[in-house]
Amino acid sequence: MVPVRPALAFALALALATGPGSPGSAQTQVPDTMTEIQLSFAPVVKAAAPSVVNIYAKRVVERGGLAGPFAQDPFFRRFFEGIAPRTQQVQNSLGSGVIVRPDGLVVTNLHVVGQATEIRAVLTDRREYEAEILLADADSDLVVLKLEGAEDLPALELRDTAEVEVGDLVLAIGNPFGVGQTVTSGIVSALARTREAPGGGAGYYLQTDAAINPGNSGGALVDMRGRLLGINTAILSRTGGSIGIGFAVPSDLVSQVVAQAEAGRSTLARPWAGLTGQPVDAALAEALGLERAQGLAVSEVHPLSPFAEAGLARGDVLLSVDDRPVGAETELEFRLSALGVGRTAEVAWLSDGARRTAEIRLTAAPDEPARDLRRLPGPSPLGGLEVSNLNPAVAMETGLPDDAAGVVVTDVAEEAVRAGFREGDRILAINGAEVADTEALEAIAARPPRVLELVVERAGRRGTMRFSR
């Protein structure tokens, strides 16, 4: 065993000391002497920093061309094409990444390398590797990269975040503002923060007050044993710099993303919950007759949901998945995603005041009834639309409710954009008649009536579109 100098012992003592509780758990203590206060995190940094790399991404973007409100209109773009030509420009972005396997698997953020034509990783010892994307997941804003020709690299061990507590000491390692690798210290400020993710949708995060700035994205949040707690992803800031509110994707989900990349997947397969609900607050707890506010009050359960099969029903309160609390839909999605498709999990819930438990099998959303993808013919206003029948799998992919039925737009050709259609639109009715499936919609598009009046739902709002010829 390599001896630790007394001047550095306390930083490791926090991680290595064990208390009277569970074996191997870290004992929480506060420095109470001047000697302890003057101690250093250097041993932790030396162990973890070589596993954090700088990521350089190059992408080609278009500049110039028509600007203003007409820029997205295909007609005006064609009309002004010769007058205001668009030019291509190379854009570089900078971020951080974490080596999680010795053979060169690196995890970073999608917003760091998304749409990149060239990705390069630079280690602390100045070795450089070209990288390719193995798996990308927009919802978690995570990407798994493979460094070409890499072997025997220093990889971080991932820690189970179930053991993490608010107040635990952490270090954030990355390359803020491109100044070079930087280490900042802080604590875990909160364990279950849900907020908008950089790529859209809702994310589930660990919160820390360790300084995280632009360029830290994709870097490591580590504990006092140098184990990975999360991938630094976002900050809450009014200035663009750190104000002590940073967010990291927990290592539980990072582990699942890496496992699926190693299995050959290019996208993250998520288990399907098939239920909706709302967090139980004090008022709702009183209305439900609960002793305290806890869990997720179930408002709807899809008949094919594994939770429905286990016995959960509308009005029940879901408490936990594999003994880990669930207090919001985003938290439930995170718990299931971290476990992965094909696993089993024990769920606990309250029904009529009684606590119940059951084992459920985590499966992907059912892809039934058949999608029956169709590209609608022209010259109807519907021409150029690609449409699909809705089922739980399609609803999950398009962000629609589990019980959404009918037809959804999955792709929009240029002429359909001009007509006002967008991906994700649900076409509910035409001229007062409900649209049942893609076959019926294709028949209407092939022989359109003189006047078309469509009822369309977009982002939960319904509107009417009228066309005549």
XYZ file of C-alpha atoms in Angstrom:
469
model
C 0.000 0.000 0.000
C 1.326 3.437 -0.933
C 1.547 5.619 2.187
C -0.504 8.814 2.285
C 1.216 11.914 3.628
C -0.442 13.246 6.782
C -1.077 16.533 5.036
C -3.330 14.727 2.566
C -4.871 12.088 4.786
C -8.119 13.805 5.640
C -9.390 14.016 2.057
C -9.130 10.261 1.805
C -10.308 9.672 5.373
C -13.726 11.047 4.467
C -14.024 8.315 1.852
C -12.264 5.442 3.601
C -13.461 5.738 7.191
C -16.374 3.459 8.083
C -18.942 4.077 10.742
C -21.104 1.802 12.871
C -23.725 1.596 10.125
C -23.554 -0.530 7.008
C -20.097 -1.993 6.259
C -18.072 0.016 3.762
C -20.240 3.131 3.962
C -18.429 6.468 4.243
C -18.534 8.120 7.657
C -19.693 11.743 7.581
C -17.497 14.071 9.616
C -16.508 17.730 9.700
C -12.905 19.023 9.967
C -12.418 20.361 13.502
C -8.716 21.244 13.646
C -6.532 23.656 11.692
C -4.486 20.715 10.402
C -7.579 19.068 8.937
C -8.796 22.317 7.382
C -5.477 22.735 5.546
C -5.625 19.299 3.932
C -5.928 18.724 0.174
C -8.048 17.026 -2.489
C -4.897 16.375 -4.540
C -4.955 12.547 -4.211
C -8.505 12.424 -5.557
C -7.638 14.746 -8.439
C -4.565 12.712 -9.352
C -6.682 9.571 -9.495
C -9.639 11.000 -11.448
C -8.297 13.792 -13.686
C -6.529 11.534 -16.255
C -9.923 9.999 -17.085
C -11.422 13.370 -18.106
C -10.669 14.428 -21.686
C -11.105 17.566 -23.737
C -13.537 17.157 -26.638
C -13.122 19.170 -29.837
C -16.025 18.947 -32.301
C -16.140 20.421 -35.795
C -19.391 20.945 -37.697
C -20.391 22.701 -40.913
C -23.174 25.295 -40.634
C -24.870 27.459 -43.241
C -24.623 31.227 -43.016
C -26.244 34.041 -44.926
C -29.219 33.606 -47.198
C -32.680 35.023 -46.611
C -33.268 36.334 -43.095
C -36.375 37.395 -41.203
C -39.858 35.837 -41.052
C -39.675 34.521 -44.642
C -36.490 32.503 -44.081
C -38.393 29.279 -43.364
C -40.765 29.581 -46.316
C -39.613 27.304 -49.185
C -41.135 29.621 -51.834
C -39.280 32.706 -50.672
C -36.057 30.725 -50.165
C -36.171 29.620 -53.824
C -37.100 33.114 -55.031
C -34.181 34.802 -53.254
C -31.690 31.972 -53.738
C -29.591 33.813 -56.297
C -29.855 37.178 -54.567
C -28.931 36.061 -51.049
C -26.853 32.899 -51.442
C -26.083 30.765 -48.394
C -22.502 29.890 -47.561
C -21.064 27.063 -45.498
C -18.895 27.842 -42.513
C -16.914 25.547 -40.205
C -17.890 25.894 -36.556
C -15.865 24.475 -33.663
C -17.186 23.595 -30.233
C -15.375 22.653 -27.064
C -16.435 20.436 -24.192
C -15.326 17.632 -21.932
C -15.745 13.866 -21.781
C -15.182 11.001 -19.350
C -13.381 7.737 -20.107
C -15.536 4.911 -18.745
C -13.792 1.906 -20.337
C -10.051 1.249 -20.840
C -10.630 0.420 -24.524
C -11.652 4.011 -25.253
C -15.365 4.399 -24.512
C -16.042 8.014 -23.573
C -19.282 9.618 -22.386
C -20.057 13.261 -23.131
C -23.068 15.472 -23.891
C -24.977 15.426 -27.156
C -25.026 19.215 -27.256
C -21.200 19.102 -27.350
C -20.817 16.781 -30.366
C -24.240 16.822 -32.037
C -24.097 17.108 -35.866
C -20.306 17.129 -35.737
C -18.405 16.052 -38.837
C -15.182 15.542 -36.890
C -14.650 14.716 -33.196
C -11.311 14.666 -31.433
C -10.470 13.777 -27.812
C -7.318 14.999 -26.062
C -6.116 13.356 -22.859
C -4.284 15.083 -20.018
C -1.012 13.519 -21.205
C -1.642 15.187 -24.623
C -2.455 11.992 -26.485
C -5.071 12.663 -29.171
C -7.654 10.325 -30.689
C -10.246 10.629 -33.404
C -13.673 9.617 -32.117
C -16.903 8.311 -33.559
C -20.391 8.283 -32.054
C -21.626 4.845 -31.000
C -24.855 5.868 -29.266
C -26.697 9.176 -28.962
C -29.703 9.932 -26.776
C -31.337 13.341 -27.072
C -33.610 12.962 -24.038
C -30.724 12.474 -21.600
C -28.315 14.622 -23.675
C -25.757 11.802 -23.505
C -23.433 10.385 -26.159
C -21.063 7.419 -26.069
C -17.915 7.876 -28.175
C -15.337 5.314 -29.275
C -11.753 6.555 -29.462
C -10.088 4.995 -32.485
C -7.069 2.830 -31.657
C -7.259 3.475 -27.912
C -6.332 0.859 -25.325
C -5.323 0.697 -21.656
C -6.778 4.133 -20.911
C -7.508 5.309 -17.347
C -11.244 4.757 -16.798
C -13.435 6.002 -13.966
C -15.454 3.633 -11.834
C -19.170 4.504 -11.754
C -20.803 4.875 -8.331
C -24.378 3.868 -7.539
C -26.118 7.173 -6.757
C -28.484 5.452 -4.311
C -25.641 5.820 -1.804
C -25.213 9.559 -2.413
C -26.469 12.035 0.164
C -27.024 15.780 0.114
C -23.920 17.375 1.584
C -21.436 14.837 0.208
C -18.219 16.420 -1.031
C -17.717 16.365 -4.816
C -15.267 17.605 -7.444
C -16.198 18.820 -10.941
C -13.516 18.234 -13.583
C -13.636 19.679 -17.083
C -12.387 22.329 -19.482
C -14.353 25.535 -18.763
C -14.105 28.322 -21.343
C -11.306 26.369 -23.064
C -8.705 27.411 -20.493
C -7.562 23.810 -19.928
C -8.491 21.131 -17.448
C -9.851 22.659 -14.259
C -11.035 21.190 -10.952
C -13.649 22.820 -8.724
C -15.023 21.573 -5.414
C -18.408 21.662 -3.754
C -21.117 19.461 -2.340
C -24.149 17.592 -3.607
C -26.888 20.211 -3.238
C -29.888 18.053 -4.172
C -30.528 14.529 -5.431
C -33.635 14.646 -7.586
C -33.863 17.804 -9.637
C -36.141 17.767 -12.668
C -35.834 20.547 -15.217
C -35.643 21.128 -18.951
C -32.763 19.303 -20.589
C -30.415 21.128 -23.021
C -31.731 19.028 -25.919
C -35.388 19.530 -25.007
C -37.687 17.521 -22.821
C -37.279 17.046 -19.096
C -34.115 15.827 -17.414
C -33.397 14.262 -14.023
C -30.247 15.476 -12.298
C -27.969 15.635 -9.311
C -27.470 19.262 -8.299
C -24.131 20.645 -7.106
C -22.629 23.975 -6.120
C -19.231 23.003 -7.564
C -18.492 25.611 -10.229
C -19.600 24.429 -13.690
C -19.130 26.737 -16.671
C -19.350 26.522 -20.492
C -16.838 23.888 -21.582
C -17.493 21.785 -18.467
C -20.339 20.079 -20.332
C -19.636 16.359 -20.551
C -17.109 16.476 -17.716
C -17.054 14.439 -14.531
C -18.641 14.967 -11.143
C -16.703 12.660 -8.807
C -16.822 11.696 -5.144
C -13.956 11.571 -2.667
C -12.840 8.172 -3.956
C -12.632 9.463 -7.502
C -15.740 7.551 -8.580
C -18.070 9.018 -11.188
C -21.331 10.380 -9.759
C -22.556 12.046 -12.942
C -21.878 13.827 -16.218
C -21.957 17.622 -15.819
C -24.568 18.834 -18.266
C -26.312 22.113 -17.464
C -26.278 25.177 -15.225
C -28.858 27.657 -14.010
C -27.420 31.088 -14.684
C -28.450 34.618 -15.607
C -24.998 35.535 -16.893
C -23.746 32.368 -18.635
C -21.259 31.702 -15.835
C -21.535 29.625 -12.687
C -23.668 30.925 -9.803
C -23.443 27.682 -7.860
C -26.372 25.811 -9.392
C -25.120 23.046 -11.674
C -26.699 19.795 -12.833
C -25.231 16.396 -13.645
C -26.853 13.337 -15.247
C -26.582 10.603 -12.560
C -24.177 7.733 -13.145
C -27.042 5.200 -12.878
C -28.299 6.305 -16.292
C -24.746 6.739 -17.637
C -24.109 3.072 -16.819
C -27.180 1.957 -18.782
C -26.259 4.140 -21.775
C -22.753 2.648 -21.846
C -24.083 -0.921 -21.520
C -26.422 -0.448 -24.489
C -23.623 1.096 -26.575
C -21.447 -1.942 -25.814
C -24.342 -4.157 -26.879
C -24.336 -2.492 -30.297
C -27.300 -0.128 -29.991
C -27.104 3.349 -31.527
C -30.078 4.746 -29.598
C -31.187 4.230 -26.018
C -34.034 1.732 -25.546
C -36.240 2.839 -22.664
C -38.755 0.757 -20.730
C -42.357 1.882 -21.087
C -44.332 2.918 -18.035
C -47.719 3.392 -19.667
C -49.060 5.575 -16.893
C -49.451 9.252 -16.072
C -49.768 10.957 -12.735
C -48.950 13.940 -10.592
C -46.684 14.443 -7.572
C -48.475 14.110 -4.249
C -48.301 17.448 -2.429
C -49.709 18.269 1.004
C -53.181 19.123 -0.299
C -53.433 15.975 -2.411
C -52.099 13.842 0.459
C -54.873 15.159 2.683
C -57.489 14.490 -0.012
C -56.218 10.922 -0.428
C -56.050 10.334 3.308
C -52.270 9.884 3.384
C -50.212 10.572 6.487
C -47.655 12.546 4.489
C -46.972 13.794 0.994
C -45.156 11.087 -0.949
C -45.224 9.289 -4.287
C -46.915 9.758 -7.632
C -50.723 9.831 -7.766
C -51.765 7.757 -10.791
C -54.300 9.485 -13.034
C -54.305 7.127 -16.041
C -52.947 3.628 -16.716
C -52.762 2.166 -20.220
C -54.377 -1.304 -20.404
C -51.141 -2.777 -21.812
C -48.902 -1.167 -19.162
C -46.821 -3.538 -17.015
C -48.053 -1.506 -14.039
C -51.649 -2.277 -14.977
C -50.753 -5.956 -15.186
C -49.279 -5.722 -11.676
C -52.546 -4.270 -10.365
C -52.024 -0.495 -10.259
C -55.147 1.479 -11.067
C -56.272 5.064 -11.337
C -56.222 6.722 -7.917
C -53.395 4.578 -6.536
C -50.134 6.180 -5.362
C -46.901 4.774 -6.783
C -44.199 4.946 -4.093
C -41.031 3.315 -5.398
C -39.298 1.235 -8.057
C -36.704 -1.206 -6.683
C -36.857 0.572 -3.307
C -36.006 3.916 -4.894
C -38.567 6.690 -4.412
C -40.736 7.979 -7.244
C -42.251 11.422 -6.856
C -42.775 12.617 -10.435
C -43.234 11.216 -13.944
C -39.720 12.355 -14.857
C -38.317 10.513 -11.860
C -40.244 7.362 -12.833
C -38.875 7.576 -16.379
C -35.347 7.936 -14.990
C -35.711 4.946 -12.650
C -36.960 2.717 -15.475
C -34.372 3.970 -17.992
C -31.529 3.323 -15.544
C -32.709 -0.280 -15.097
C -33.149 -0.972 -18.830
C -35.413 -3.067 -21.019
C -35.618 -6.758 -20.127
C -35.036 -6.323 -16.398
C -37.529 -6.944 -13.619
C -38.262 -4.478 -10.855
C -40.206 -4.490 -7.628
C -42.767 -1.702 -7.412
C -44.546 -0.503 -4.284
C -47.778 1.484 -4.195
C -50.698 2.459 -1.993
C -54.207 1.343 -2.905
C -57.104 2.300 -0.643
C -54.593 3.033 2.080
C -52.949 -0.401 1.917
C -49.345 -0.869 0.814
C -48.871 -3.355 -2.015
C -45.861 -4.668 -3.916
C -45.357 -6.649 -7.112
C -42.672 -7.651 -9.608
C -42.986 -6.187 -13.098
C -41.018 -6.902 -16.240
C -39.644 -3.839 -17.968
C -40.475 -3.873 -21.673
C -40.415 -1.477 -24.589
C -43.635 0.281 -25.580
C -45.819 -2.059 -27.689
C -45.714 -1.303 -31.418
C -49.315 -2.329 -32.011
C -51.510 -1.659 -33.907
C -49.227 -1.525 -36.958
C -47.801 1.875 -37.860
C -48.683 1.492 -41.557
C -46.434 4.398 -42.613
C -47.668 6.117 -45.774
C -46.466 9.058 -47.867
C -49.589 10.913 -48.999
C -49.863 11.771 -52.691
C -50.286 15.263 -54.204
C -51.538 17.635 -55.447
C -53.743 17.704 -52.346
C -52.693 20.040 -49.497
C -51.930 16.781 -47.688
C -49.437 15.806 -50.386
C -45.923 15.188 -49.101
C -46.958 14.232 -45.583
C -45.642 10.997 -44.098
C -48.180 9.714 -41.585
C -48.353 6.847 -39.117
C -51.038 5.139 -37.104
C -50.606 5.893 -33.437
C -49.703 3.197 -30.933
C -47.805 3.347 -27.596
C -44.392 3.088 -29.318
C -45.164 5.900 -31.782
C -46.669 8.003 -28.999
C -43.507 7.580 -26.919
C -41.302 8.557 -29.880
C -43.345 11.655 -30.694
C -43.954 12.797 -27.121
C -47.710 12.243 -27.267
C -49.846 10.746 -24.467
C -49.808 6.949 -24.177
C -53.498 6.720 -25.074
C -53.249 8.962 -28.148
C -55.040 7.355 -31.094
C -55.562 8.104 -34.768
C -52.951 9.447 -37.182
C -49.781 11.486 -36.547
C -47.482 13.306 -38.999
C -43.981 11.782 -38.857
C -42.296 13.656 -41.729
C -43.131 16.793 -43.715
C -41.994 17.438 -47.279
C -41.308 20.992 -48.417
C -44.730 21.577 -49.980
C -46.458 20.358 -46.832
C -44.378 22.779 -44.752
C -45.758 25.593 -46.886
C -49.251 24.335 -46.136
C -48.536 24.732 -42.428
C -47.986 21.128 -41.257
C -45.359 20.115 -38.685
C -43.965 16.809 -37.446
C -45.983 15.591 -34.474
C -49.288 17.032 -35.695
C -52.277 14.771 -35.057
C -54.869 14.870 -37.838
C -58.136 14.230 -35.985
C -60.895 14.930 -38.500
C -61.498 16.024 -42.108
C -64.723 17.788 -43.075
C -66.335 16.668 -39.825
C -65.443 12.970 -40.210
C -63.007 11.365 -37.755
C -59.740 10.136 -39.301
C -59.375 6.538 -38.152
C -56.102 5.455 -39.783
C -53.515 6.181 -42.475
C -55.388 4.172 -45.094
C -58.448 6.402 -44.772
C -56.306 9.526 -44.885
C -54.496 8.340 -48.018
C -57.831 7.773 -49.764
C -58.853 11.362 -49.035
C -55.493 12.721 -50.224
C -55.786 10.770 -53.487
C -59.216 12.262 -54.264
C -59.471 15.441 -52.236
C -62.806 17.279 -52.074
C -62.991 20.841 -53.305
C -62.867 22.172 -49.745
C -60.816 20.567 -46.973
C -61.375 21.455 -43.324
C -58.960 19.663 -40.990
C -59.001 19.471 -37.209
C -55.345 19.256 -36.138
C -53.845 18.912 -32.666
C -50.379 20.368 -32.039
C -48.637 20.437 -28.644
C -51.916 19.656 -26.933
C -53.881 22.414 -28.682
C -56.514 21.876 -31.331
C -57.029 24.091 -34.339
C -58.679 24.115 -37.748
C -56.914 24.293 -41.119
C -58.984 25.148 -44.228
C -57.970 24.624 -47.864
C -59.850 25.112 -51.127
C -59.020 24.712 -54.783
